[in-house]
Short mmCIF file of C-alpha atoms in Angstrom, two decimals:
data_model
loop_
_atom_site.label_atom_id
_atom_site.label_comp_id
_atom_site.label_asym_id
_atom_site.label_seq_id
_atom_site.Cartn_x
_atom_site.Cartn_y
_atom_site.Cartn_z
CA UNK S 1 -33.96 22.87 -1.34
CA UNK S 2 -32.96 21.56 -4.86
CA UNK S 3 -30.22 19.10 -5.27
CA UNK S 4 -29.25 17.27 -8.22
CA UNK S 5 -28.02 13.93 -7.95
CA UNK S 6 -26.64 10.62 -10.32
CA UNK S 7 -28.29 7.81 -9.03
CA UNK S 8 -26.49 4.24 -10.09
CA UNK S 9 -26.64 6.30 -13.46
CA UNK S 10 -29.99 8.15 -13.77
CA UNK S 11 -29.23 12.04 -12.93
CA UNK S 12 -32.70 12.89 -10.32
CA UNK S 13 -33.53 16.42 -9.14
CA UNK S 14 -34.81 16.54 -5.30
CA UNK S 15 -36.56 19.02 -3.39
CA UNK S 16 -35.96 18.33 0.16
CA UNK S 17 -35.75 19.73 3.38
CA UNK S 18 -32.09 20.19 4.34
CA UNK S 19 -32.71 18.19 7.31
CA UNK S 20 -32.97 15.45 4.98
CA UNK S 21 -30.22 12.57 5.50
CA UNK S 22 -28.77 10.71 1.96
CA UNK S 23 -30.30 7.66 3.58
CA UNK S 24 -33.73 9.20 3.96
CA UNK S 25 -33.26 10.96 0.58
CA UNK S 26 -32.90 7.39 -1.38
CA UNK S 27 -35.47 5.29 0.68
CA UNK S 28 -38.32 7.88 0.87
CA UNK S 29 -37.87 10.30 -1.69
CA UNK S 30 -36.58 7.62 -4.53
CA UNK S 31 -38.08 4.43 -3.35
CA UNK S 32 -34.93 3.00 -3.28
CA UNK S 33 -35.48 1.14 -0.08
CA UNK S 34 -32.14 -1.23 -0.51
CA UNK S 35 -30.10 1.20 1.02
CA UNK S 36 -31.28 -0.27 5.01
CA UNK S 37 -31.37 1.75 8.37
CA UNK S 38 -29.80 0.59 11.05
CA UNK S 39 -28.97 2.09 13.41
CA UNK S 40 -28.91 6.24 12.00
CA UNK S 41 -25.82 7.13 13.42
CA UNK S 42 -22.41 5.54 12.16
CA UNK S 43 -22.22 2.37 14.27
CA UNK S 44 -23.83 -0.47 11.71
CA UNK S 45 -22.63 0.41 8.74
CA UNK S 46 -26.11 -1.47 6.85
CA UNK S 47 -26.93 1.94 5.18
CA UNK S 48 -23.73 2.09 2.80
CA UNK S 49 -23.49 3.52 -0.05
CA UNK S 50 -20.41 4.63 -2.59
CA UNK S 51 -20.40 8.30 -3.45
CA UNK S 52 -18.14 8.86 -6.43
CA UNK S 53 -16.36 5.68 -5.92
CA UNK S 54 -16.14 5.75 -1.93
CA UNK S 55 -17.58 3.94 0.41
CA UNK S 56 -19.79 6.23 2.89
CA UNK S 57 -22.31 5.79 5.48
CA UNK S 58 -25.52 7.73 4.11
CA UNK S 59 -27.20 8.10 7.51
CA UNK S 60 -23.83 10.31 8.62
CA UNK S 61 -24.76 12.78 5.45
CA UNK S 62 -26.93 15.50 4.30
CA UNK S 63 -28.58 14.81 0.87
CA UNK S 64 -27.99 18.44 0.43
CA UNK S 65 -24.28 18.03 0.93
CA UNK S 66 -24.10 15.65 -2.28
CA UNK S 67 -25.44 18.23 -5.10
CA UNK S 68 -23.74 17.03 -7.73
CA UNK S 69 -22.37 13.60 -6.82
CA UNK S 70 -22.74 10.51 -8.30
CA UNK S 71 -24.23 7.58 -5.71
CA UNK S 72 -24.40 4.13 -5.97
CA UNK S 73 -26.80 1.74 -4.17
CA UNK S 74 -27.21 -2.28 -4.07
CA UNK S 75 -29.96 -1.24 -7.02
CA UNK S 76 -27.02 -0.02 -8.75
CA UNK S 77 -24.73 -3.11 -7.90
CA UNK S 78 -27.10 -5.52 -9.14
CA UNK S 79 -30.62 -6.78 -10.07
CA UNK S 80 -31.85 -10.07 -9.22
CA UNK S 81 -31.63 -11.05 -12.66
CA UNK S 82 -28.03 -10.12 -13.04
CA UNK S 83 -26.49 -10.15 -10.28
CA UNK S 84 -22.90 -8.62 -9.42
CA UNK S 85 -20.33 -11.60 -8.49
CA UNK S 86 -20.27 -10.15 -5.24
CA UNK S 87 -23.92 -10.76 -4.79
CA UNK S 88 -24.19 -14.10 -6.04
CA UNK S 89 -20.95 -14.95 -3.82
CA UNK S 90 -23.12 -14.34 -1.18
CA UNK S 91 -25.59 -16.53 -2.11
CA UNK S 92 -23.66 -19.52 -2.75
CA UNK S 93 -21.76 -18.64 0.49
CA UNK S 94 -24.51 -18.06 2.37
CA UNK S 95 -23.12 -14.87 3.13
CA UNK S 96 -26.37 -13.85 5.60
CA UNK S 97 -29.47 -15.15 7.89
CA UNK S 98 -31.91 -12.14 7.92
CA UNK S 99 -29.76 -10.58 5.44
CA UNK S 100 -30.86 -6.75 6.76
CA UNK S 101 -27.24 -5.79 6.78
CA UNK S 102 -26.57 -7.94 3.53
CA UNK S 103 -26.80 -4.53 0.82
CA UNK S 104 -25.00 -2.76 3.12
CA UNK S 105 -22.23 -5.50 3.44
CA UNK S 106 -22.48 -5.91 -0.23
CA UNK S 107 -21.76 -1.90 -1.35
CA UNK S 108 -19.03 -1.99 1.46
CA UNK S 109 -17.17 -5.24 0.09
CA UNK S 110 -17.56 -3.34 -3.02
CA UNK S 111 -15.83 -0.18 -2.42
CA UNK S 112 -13.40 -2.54 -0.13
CA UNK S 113 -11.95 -4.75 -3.31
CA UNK S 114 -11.03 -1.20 -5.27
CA UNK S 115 -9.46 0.22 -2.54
CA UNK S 116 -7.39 -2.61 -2.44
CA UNK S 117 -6.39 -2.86 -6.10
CA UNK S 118 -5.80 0.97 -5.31
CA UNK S 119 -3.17 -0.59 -3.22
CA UNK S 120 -4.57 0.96 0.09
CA UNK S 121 -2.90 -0.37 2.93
CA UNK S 122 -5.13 -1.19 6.22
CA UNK S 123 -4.41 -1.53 9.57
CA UNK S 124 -3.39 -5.08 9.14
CA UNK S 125 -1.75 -5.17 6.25
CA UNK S 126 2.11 -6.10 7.16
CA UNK S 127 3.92 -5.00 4.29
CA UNK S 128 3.00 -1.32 3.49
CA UNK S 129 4.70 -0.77 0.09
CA UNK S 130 3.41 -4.06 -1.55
CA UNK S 131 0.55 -5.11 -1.99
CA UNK S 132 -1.73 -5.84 0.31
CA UNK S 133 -2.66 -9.61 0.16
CA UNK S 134 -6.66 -10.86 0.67
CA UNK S 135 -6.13 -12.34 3.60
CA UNK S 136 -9.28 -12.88 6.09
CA UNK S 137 -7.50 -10.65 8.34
CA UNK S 138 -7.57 -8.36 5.99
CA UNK S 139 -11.24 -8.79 4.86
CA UNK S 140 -12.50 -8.58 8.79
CA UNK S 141 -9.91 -5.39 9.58
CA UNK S 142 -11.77 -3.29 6.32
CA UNK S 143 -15.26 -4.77 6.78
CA UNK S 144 -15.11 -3.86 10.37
CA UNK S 145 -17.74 -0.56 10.15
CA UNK S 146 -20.60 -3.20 8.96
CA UNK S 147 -22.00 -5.23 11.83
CA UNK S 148 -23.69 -8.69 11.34
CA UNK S 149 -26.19 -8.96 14.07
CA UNK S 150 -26.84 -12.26 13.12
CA UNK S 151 -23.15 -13.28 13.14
CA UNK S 152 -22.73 -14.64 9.34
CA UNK S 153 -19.33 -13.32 9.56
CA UNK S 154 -17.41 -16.52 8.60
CA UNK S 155 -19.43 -16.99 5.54
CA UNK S 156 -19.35 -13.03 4.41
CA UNK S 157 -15.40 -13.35 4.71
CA UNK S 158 -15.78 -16.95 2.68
CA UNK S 159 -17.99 -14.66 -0.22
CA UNK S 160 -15.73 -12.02 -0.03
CA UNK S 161 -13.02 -13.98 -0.81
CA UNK S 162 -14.57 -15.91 -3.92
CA UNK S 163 -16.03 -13.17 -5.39
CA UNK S 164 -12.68 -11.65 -5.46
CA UNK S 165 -11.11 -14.72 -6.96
CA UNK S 166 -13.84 -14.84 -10.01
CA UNK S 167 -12.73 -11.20 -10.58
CA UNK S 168 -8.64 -11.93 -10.53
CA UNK X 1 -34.94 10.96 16.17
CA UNK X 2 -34.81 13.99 13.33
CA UNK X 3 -32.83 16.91 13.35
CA UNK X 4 -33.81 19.97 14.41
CA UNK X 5 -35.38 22.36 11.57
CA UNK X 6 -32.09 24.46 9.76
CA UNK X 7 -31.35 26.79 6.96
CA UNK X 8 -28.30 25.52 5.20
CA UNK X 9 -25.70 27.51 3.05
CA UNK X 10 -22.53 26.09 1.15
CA UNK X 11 -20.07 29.11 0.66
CA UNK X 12 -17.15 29.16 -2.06
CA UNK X 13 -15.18 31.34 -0.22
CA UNK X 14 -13.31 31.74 3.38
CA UNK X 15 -14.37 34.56 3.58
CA UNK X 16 -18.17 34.11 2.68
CA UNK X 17 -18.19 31.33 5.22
CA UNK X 18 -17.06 33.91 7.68
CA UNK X 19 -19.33 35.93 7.11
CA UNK X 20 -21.75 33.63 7.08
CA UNK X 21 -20.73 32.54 10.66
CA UNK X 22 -20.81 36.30 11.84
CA UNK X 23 -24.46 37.03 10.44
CA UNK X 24 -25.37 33.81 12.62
CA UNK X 25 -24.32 35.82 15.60
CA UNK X 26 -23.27 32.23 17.50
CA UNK X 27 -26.46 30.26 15.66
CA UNK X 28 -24.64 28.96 12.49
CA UNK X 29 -22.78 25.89 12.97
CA UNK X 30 -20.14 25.00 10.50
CA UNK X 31 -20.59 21.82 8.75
CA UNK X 32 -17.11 19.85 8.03
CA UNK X 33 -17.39 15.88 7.50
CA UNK X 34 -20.15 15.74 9.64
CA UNK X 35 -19.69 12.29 10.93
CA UNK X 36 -19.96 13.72 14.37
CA UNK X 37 -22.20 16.19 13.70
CA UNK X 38 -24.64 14.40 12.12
CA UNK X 39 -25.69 12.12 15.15
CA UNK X 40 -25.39 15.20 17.34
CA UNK X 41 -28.18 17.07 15.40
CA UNK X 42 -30.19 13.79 15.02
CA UNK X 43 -29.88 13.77 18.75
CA UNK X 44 -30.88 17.54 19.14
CA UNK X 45 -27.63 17.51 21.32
CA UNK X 46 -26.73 20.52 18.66
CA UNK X 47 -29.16 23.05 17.57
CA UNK X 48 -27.82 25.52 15.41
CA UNK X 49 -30.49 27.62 13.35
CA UNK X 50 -27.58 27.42 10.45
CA UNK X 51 -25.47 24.78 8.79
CA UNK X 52 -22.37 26.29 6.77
CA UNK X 53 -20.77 23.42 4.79
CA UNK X 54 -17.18 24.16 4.01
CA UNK X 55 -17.19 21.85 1.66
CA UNK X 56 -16.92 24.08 -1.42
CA UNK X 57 -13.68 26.08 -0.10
CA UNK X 58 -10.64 24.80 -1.88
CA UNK X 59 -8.65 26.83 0.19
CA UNK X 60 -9.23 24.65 3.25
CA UNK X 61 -8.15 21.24 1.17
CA UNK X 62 -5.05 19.74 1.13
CA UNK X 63 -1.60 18.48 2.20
CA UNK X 64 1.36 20.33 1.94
CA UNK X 65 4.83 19.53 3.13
CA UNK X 66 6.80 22.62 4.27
CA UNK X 67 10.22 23.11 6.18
CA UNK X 68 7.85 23.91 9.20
CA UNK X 69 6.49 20.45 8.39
CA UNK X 70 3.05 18.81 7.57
CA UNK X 71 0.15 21.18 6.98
CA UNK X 72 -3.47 19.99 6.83
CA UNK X 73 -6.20 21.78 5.37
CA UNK X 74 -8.69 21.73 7.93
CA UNK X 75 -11.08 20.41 5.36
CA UNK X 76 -8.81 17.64 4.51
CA UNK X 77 -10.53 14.03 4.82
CA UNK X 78 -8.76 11.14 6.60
CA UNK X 79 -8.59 8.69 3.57
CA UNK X 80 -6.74 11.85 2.04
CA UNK X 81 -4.25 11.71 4.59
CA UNK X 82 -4.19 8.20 5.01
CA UNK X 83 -3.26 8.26 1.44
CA UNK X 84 -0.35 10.76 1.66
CA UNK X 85 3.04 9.54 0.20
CA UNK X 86 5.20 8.15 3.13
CA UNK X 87 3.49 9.19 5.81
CA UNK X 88 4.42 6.89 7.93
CA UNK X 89 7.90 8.24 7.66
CA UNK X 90 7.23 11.74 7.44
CA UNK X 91 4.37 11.84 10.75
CA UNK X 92 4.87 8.62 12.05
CA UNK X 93 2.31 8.85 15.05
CA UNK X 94 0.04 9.97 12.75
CA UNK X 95 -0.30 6.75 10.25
CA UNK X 96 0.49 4.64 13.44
CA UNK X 97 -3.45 6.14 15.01
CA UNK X 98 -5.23 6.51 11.26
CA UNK X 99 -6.03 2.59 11.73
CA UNK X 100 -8.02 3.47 14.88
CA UNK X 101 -10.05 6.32 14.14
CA UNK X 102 -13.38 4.33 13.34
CA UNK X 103 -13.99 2.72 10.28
CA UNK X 104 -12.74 3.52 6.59
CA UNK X 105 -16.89 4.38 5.34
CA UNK X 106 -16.34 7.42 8.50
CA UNK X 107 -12.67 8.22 7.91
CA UNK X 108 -13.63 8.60 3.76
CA UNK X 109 -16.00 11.48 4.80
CA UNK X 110 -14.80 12.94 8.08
CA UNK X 111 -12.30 15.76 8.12
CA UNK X 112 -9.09 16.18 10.76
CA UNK X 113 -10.51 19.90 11.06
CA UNK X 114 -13.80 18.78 11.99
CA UNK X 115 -12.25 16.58 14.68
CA UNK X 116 -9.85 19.27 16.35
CA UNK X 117 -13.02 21.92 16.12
CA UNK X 118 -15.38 19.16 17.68
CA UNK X 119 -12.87 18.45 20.07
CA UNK X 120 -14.48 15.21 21.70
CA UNK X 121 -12.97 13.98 24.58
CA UNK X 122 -12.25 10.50 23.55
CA UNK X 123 -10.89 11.22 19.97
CA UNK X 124 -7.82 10.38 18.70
CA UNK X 125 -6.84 13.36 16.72
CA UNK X 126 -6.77 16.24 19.57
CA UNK X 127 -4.05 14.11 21.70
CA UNK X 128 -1.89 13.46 18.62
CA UNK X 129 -2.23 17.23 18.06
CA UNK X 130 -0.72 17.87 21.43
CA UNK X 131 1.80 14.89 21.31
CA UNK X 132 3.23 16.59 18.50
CA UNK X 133 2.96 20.22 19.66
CA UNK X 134 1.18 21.00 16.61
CA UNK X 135 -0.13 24.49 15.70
CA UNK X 136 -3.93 25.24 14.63
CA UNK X 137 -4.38 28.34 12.23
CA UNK X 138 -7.39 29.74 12.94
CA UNK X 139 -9.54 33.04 10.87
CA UNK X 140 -11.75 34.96 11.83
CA UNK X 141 -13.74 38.77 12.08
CA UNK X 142 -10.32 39.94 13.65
CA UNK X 143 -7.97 38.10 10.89
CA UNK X 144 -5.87 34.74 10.76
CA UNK X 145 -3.94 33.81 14.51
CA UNK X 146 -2.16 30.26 15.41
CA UNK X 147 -2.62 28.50 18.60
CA UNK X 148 -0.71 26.22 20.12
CA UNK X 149 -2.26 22.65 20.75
CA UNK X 150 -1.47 23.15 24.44
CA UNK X 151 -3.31 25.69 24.50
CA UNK X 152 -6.33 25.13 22.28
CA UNK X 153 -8.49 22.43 24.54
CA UNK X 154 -10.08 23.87 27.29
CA UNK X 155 -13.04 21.30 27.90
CA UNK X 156 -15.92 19.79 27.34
CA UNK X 157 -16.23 20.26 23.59
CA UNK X 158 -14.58 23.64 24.35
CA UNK X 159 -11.73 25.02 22.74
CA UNK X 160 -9.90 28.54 22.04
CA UNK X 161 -11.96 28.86 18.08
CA UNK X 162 -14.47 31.58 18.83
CA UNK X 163 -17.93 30.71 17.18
CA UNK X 164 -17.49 33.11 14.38
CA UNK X 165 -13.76 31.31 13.49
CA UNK X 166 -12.62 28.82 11.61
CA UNK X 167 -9.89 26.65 11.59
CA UNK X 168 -8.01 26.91 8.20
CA UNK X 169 -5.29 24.56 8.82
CA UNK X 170 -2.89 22.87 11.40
CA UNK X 171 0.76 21.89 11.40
CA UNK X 172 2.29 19.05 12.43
CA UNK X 173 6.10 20.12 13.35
CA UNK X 174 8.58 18.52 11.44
CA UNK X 175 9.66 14.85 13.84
CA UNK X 176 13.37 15.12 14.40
CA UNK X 177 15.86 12.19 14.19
CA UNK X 178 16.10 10.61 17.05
CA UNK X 179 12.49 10.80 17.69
CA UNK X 180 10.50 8.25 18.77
CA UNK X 181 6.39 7.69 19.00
CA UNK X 182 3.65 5.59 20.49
CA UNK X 183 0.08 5.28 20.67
CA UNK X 184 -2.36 2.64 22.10
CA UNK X 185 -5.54 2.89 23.10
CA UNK X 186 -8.55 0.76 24.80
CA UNK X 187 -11.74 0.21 23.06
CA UNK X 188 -14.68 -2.06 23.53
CA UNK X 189 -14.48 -2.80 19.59
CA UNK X 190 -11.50 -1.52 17.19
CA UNK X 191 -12.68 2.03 15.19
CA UNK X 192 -15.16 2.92 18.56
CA UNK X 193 -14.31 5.78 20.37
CA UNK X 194 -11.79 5.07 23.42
CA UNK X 195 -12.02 4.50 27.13
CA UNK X 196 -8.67 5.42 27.62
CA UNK X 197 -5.61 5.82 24.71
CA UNK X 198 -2.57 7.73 24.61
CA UNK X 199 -0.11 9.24 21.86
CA UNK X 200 3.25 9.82 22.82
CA UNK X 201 6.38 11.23 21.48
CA UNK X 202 9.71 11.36 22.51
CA UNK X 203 12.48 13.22 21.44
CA UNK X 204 15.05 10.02 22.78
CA UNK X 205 14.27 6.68 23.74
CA UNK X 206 16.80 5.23 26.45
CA UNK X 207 16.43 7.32 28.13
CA UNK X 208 12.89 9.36 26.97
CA UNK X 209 13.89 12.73 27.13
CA UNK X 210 11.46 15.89 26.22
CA UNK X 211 8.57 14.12 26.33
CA UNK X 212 4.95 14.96 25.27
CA UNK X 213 2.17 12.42 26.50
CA UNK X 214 -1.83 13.65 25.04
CA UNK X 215 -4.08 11.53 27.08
CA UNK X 216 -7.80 11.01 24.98
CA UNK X 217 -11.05 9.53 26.43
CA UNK X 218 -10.43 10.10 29.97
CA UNK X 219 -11.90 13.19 31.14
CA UNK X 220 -13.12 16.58 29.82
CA UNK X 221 -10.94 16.81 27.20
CA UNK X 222 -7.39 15.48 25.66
CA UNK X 223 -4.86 16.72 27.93
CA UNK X 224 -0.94 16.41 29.34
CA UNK X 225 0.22 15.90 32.32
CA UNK X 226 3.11 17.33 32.88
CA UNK X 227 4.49 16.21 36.23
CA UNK X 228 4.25 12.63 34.76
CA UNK X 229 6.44 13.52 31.42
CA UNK X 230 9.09 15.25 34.07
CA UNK X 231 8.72 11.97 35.80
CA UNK X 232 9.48 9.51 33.17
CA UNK X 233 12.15 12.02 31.63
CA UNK X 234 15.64 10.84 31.97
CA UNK X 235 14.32 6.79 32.46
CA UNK X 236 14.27 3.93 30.26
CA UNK X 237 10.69 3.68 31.09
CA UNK X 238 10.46 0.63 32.23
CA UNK X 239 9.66 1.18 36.18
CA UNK X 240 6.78 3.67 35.46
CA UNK X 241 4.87 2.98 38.92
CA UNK X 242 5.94 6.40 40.81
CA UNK X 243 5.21 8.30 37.65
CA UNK X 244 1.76 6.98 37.19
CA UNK X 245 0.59 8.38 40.42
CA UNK X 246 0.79 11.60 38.97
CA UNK X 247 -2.55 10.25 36.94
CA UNK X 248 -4.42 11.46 40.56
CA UNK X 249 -4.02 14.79 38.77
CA UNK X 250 -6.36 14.01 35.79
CA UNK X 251 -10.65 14.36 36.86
CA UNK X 252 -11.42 11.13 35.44
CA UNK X 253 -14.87 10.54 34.20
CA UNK X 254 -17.34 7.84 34.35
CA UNK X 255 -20.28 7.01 31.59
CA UNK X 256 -22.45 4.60 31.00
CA UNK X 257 -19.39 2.36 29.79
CA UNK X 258 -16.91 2.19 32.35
CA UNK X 259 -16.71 4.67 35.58
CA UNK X 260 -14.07 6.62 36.83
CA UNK X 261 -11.73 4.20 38.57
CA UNK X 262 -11.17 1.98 35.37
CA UNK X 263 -10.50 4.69 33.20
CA UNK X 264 -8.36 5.55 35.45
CA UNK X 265 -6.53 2.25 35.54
CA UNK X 266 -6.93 1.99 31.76
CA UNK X 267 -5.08 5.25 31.26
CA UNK X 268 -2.29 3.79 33.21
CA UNK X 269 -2.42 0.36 31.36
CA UNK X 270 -2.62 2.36 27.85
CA UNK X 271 0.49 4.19 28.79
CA UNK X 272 2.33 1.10 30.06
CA UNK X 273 1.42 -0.56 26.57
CA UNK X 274 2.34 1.87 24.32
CA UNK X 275 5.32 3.07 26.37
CA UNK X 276 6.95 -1.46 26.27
CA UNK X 277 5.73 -0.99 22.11
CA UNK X 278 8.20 2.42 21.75
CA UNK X 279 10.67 0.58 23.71
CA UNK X 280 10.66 -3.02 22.10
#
């Protein structure tokens, strides 16, 4: 069936099957092979993506579902040649070993530093009317849907947490 | 794995999607946030010949605060509600679970009415429902009818919405003053699904009086026990040992986590946990 979607900018026009999950729809269909599979149901979190803004786990979704929206990969984030400050935190961090969960890490962190500047509070954060502070705590509790099988945890918090400086 | 092969519709209107639902004579599947659903058709667990998305009805969006109290689209998403203005004042138990109920990339897509209509046993959302004595509005081929909470889980993914239904909306009564909450639960990792959990409110707190306890993750489907409220009514709830052997009357189950006997012990320690946490 025909969907119409915005890319990290570029509108595309898909005929798929509606079987066809987001993921599926942006790693076969559009090459866009950042976007990683995991695990293809909800637990891993390496296949996310923001979908007018939020954060969203792509395997969890029908590309059908999404005529209309606007999605952003790591593509979208950055390109090797410019990367975001996110990104190149996490290279001068060493924010990752294999680094297969690394894009989805990336688009999570992301969506994670807006929501906070949208003054969303998480399950961690003590004072609920003010603003919530970057603590690690606080970077663990809302990165806590995106597993790190190979445990780089301490240094994703550490590139979380400069990246978000360099952007204050 | 791949989904089974479906046609897939998105209606604009309540009552296209009902219709839609009828036509499928029991084979169209309504499609909410699909963060359940999703792995459940990629697991051929479900096998609808249908998908109707109710994505497109604005009727079934939103939060509204009435003198009945809190009503929830069906349709509403958990970020939405997780962003509602003082909600932890207005439905305390509520923002007190929202942490716990997986992880924000799920809760930005998934709906509450997808939850209550899914009705898994070890979600959060069905045993706040009936720690509140909330009300589901449900429509239909025979027109719109409520249903209590206590009466809308029946079991194992079952519940009182007949296949060509939909749940429009649910209310969360109004919390009194004087009213008092509490919720824990036991996971293997926080924003899984729970071996054992509780949400509890109480309409006093030394002593508990009029209380409602929804048990989740620890058998066929979120349930009360009433015996143990009427026990713990009237205490301070702080010598809970002769209550909790009114557990025996809940059919534990076992999976490939934990079995039966731990749950059952988990229950109690849940209970326990959130019961010193309301009382501290």
């Amino acid at each position: 069936m025909q969907t119409h979607l915005t890319i990290n900018g570029t509108q595309r026009r898909l005929d798929l099957d509606p079987r066809t999950t987001l993921l599926d729809a942006l790693r076969h269909h559009l090459g866009l092979t950042g976007s990683k599979k995991g695990c293809d149901h909800g637990q891993c979190g390496a296949c996310t993506v923001m979908v007018n803004g939020r954060r969203i786990n792509a395997c969890l979704t029908l590309a059908c579902m999404h005529d209309g929206d606007e999605v952003t990969t790591i593509e979208g984030i950055g390109q090797p040649d410019d990367l975001s400050p996110l990104q190149q935190a996490f290279v001068s961090e060493d924010g990752f070993q294999c680094g297969y969960c690394t894009p989805g890490q990336i688009c999570s962190a992301t969506a994670m530093l807006q929501e906070i500047s949208d003054g969303w509070p998480s399950h961690v954060t003590s004072d609920l009317a003010g603003e919530a502070e970057l603590t690690s705590d606080e970077i663990s509790e809302r990165m806590s849907g995106n597993l790190c099988r190979c445990s780089a945890y301490p240094n994703i918090v550490q590139a979380i947490h400069k990246a978000a400086g360099k952007n204050a | 794995m791949k989904a089974p092969d479906f046609d897939y519709a998105r209606p604009s209107s309540l009552q296209e999607a009902l219709a839609l639902l009828a036509a499928g004579e029991g084979g169209a599947q309504p499609l909410a946030g699909g963060q359940s659903l999703m792995p459940m058709l990629n697991f051929r667990i479900s096998t609808p010949e249908m998908l109707v998305d109710l994505s497109g009805l604005p009727e079934l969006r939103g939060l509204e605060q009435t003198p009945q109290g809190l009503r929830i689209g069906a349709m509403t998403r958990y970020c939405e509600l997780e962003a509602f203005p003082d909600l932890a004042k207005i439905q305390p138990l509520v923002a007190a679970a929202l942490p716990h109920i997986a992880h924000d990339a799920i809760r930005n897509r998934g709906t509450i009415g997808g939850s209550v209509a899914l009705a898994d046993p070890a979600a959060e959302m069905p045993a706040i429902l009936l720690a509140l004595g909330a009300v589901i509005s449900l429509d239909g081929p025979n027109g719109p009818r409520d249903v209590a909470a206590d009466d809308y889980f029946l079991g194992y993914y079952e519940t009182a919405c007949e296949p060509d239904e939909l749940i429009t909306s649910i209310l969360l009564p109004k919390i009194e003053p004087g009213d008092s909450f509490g919720f824990h639960e036991l996971v293997q990792r926080h924003g899984d699904y729970a071996m054992a959990g509780v949400a509890i409110r109480s309409s006093g707190i030394a002593p508990l009086a009029g209380l409602r306890i929804g048990f989740f993750g620890v058998a066929d489907r979120a349930l009360r026990v009433t015996a143990l409220e009427d026990a713990l009514n009237g205490t301070d709830g702080t010598d809970i040992a002769g209550a909790l052997s009114h557990l025996s009357e809940i059919d534990f189950q076992g999976d490939t986590k934990i079995t039966a006997e731990t749950r059952a012990h988990y229950a109690g320690v849940a209970l326990k946990r959130a019961l010193k946490e309301m009382l501290t």
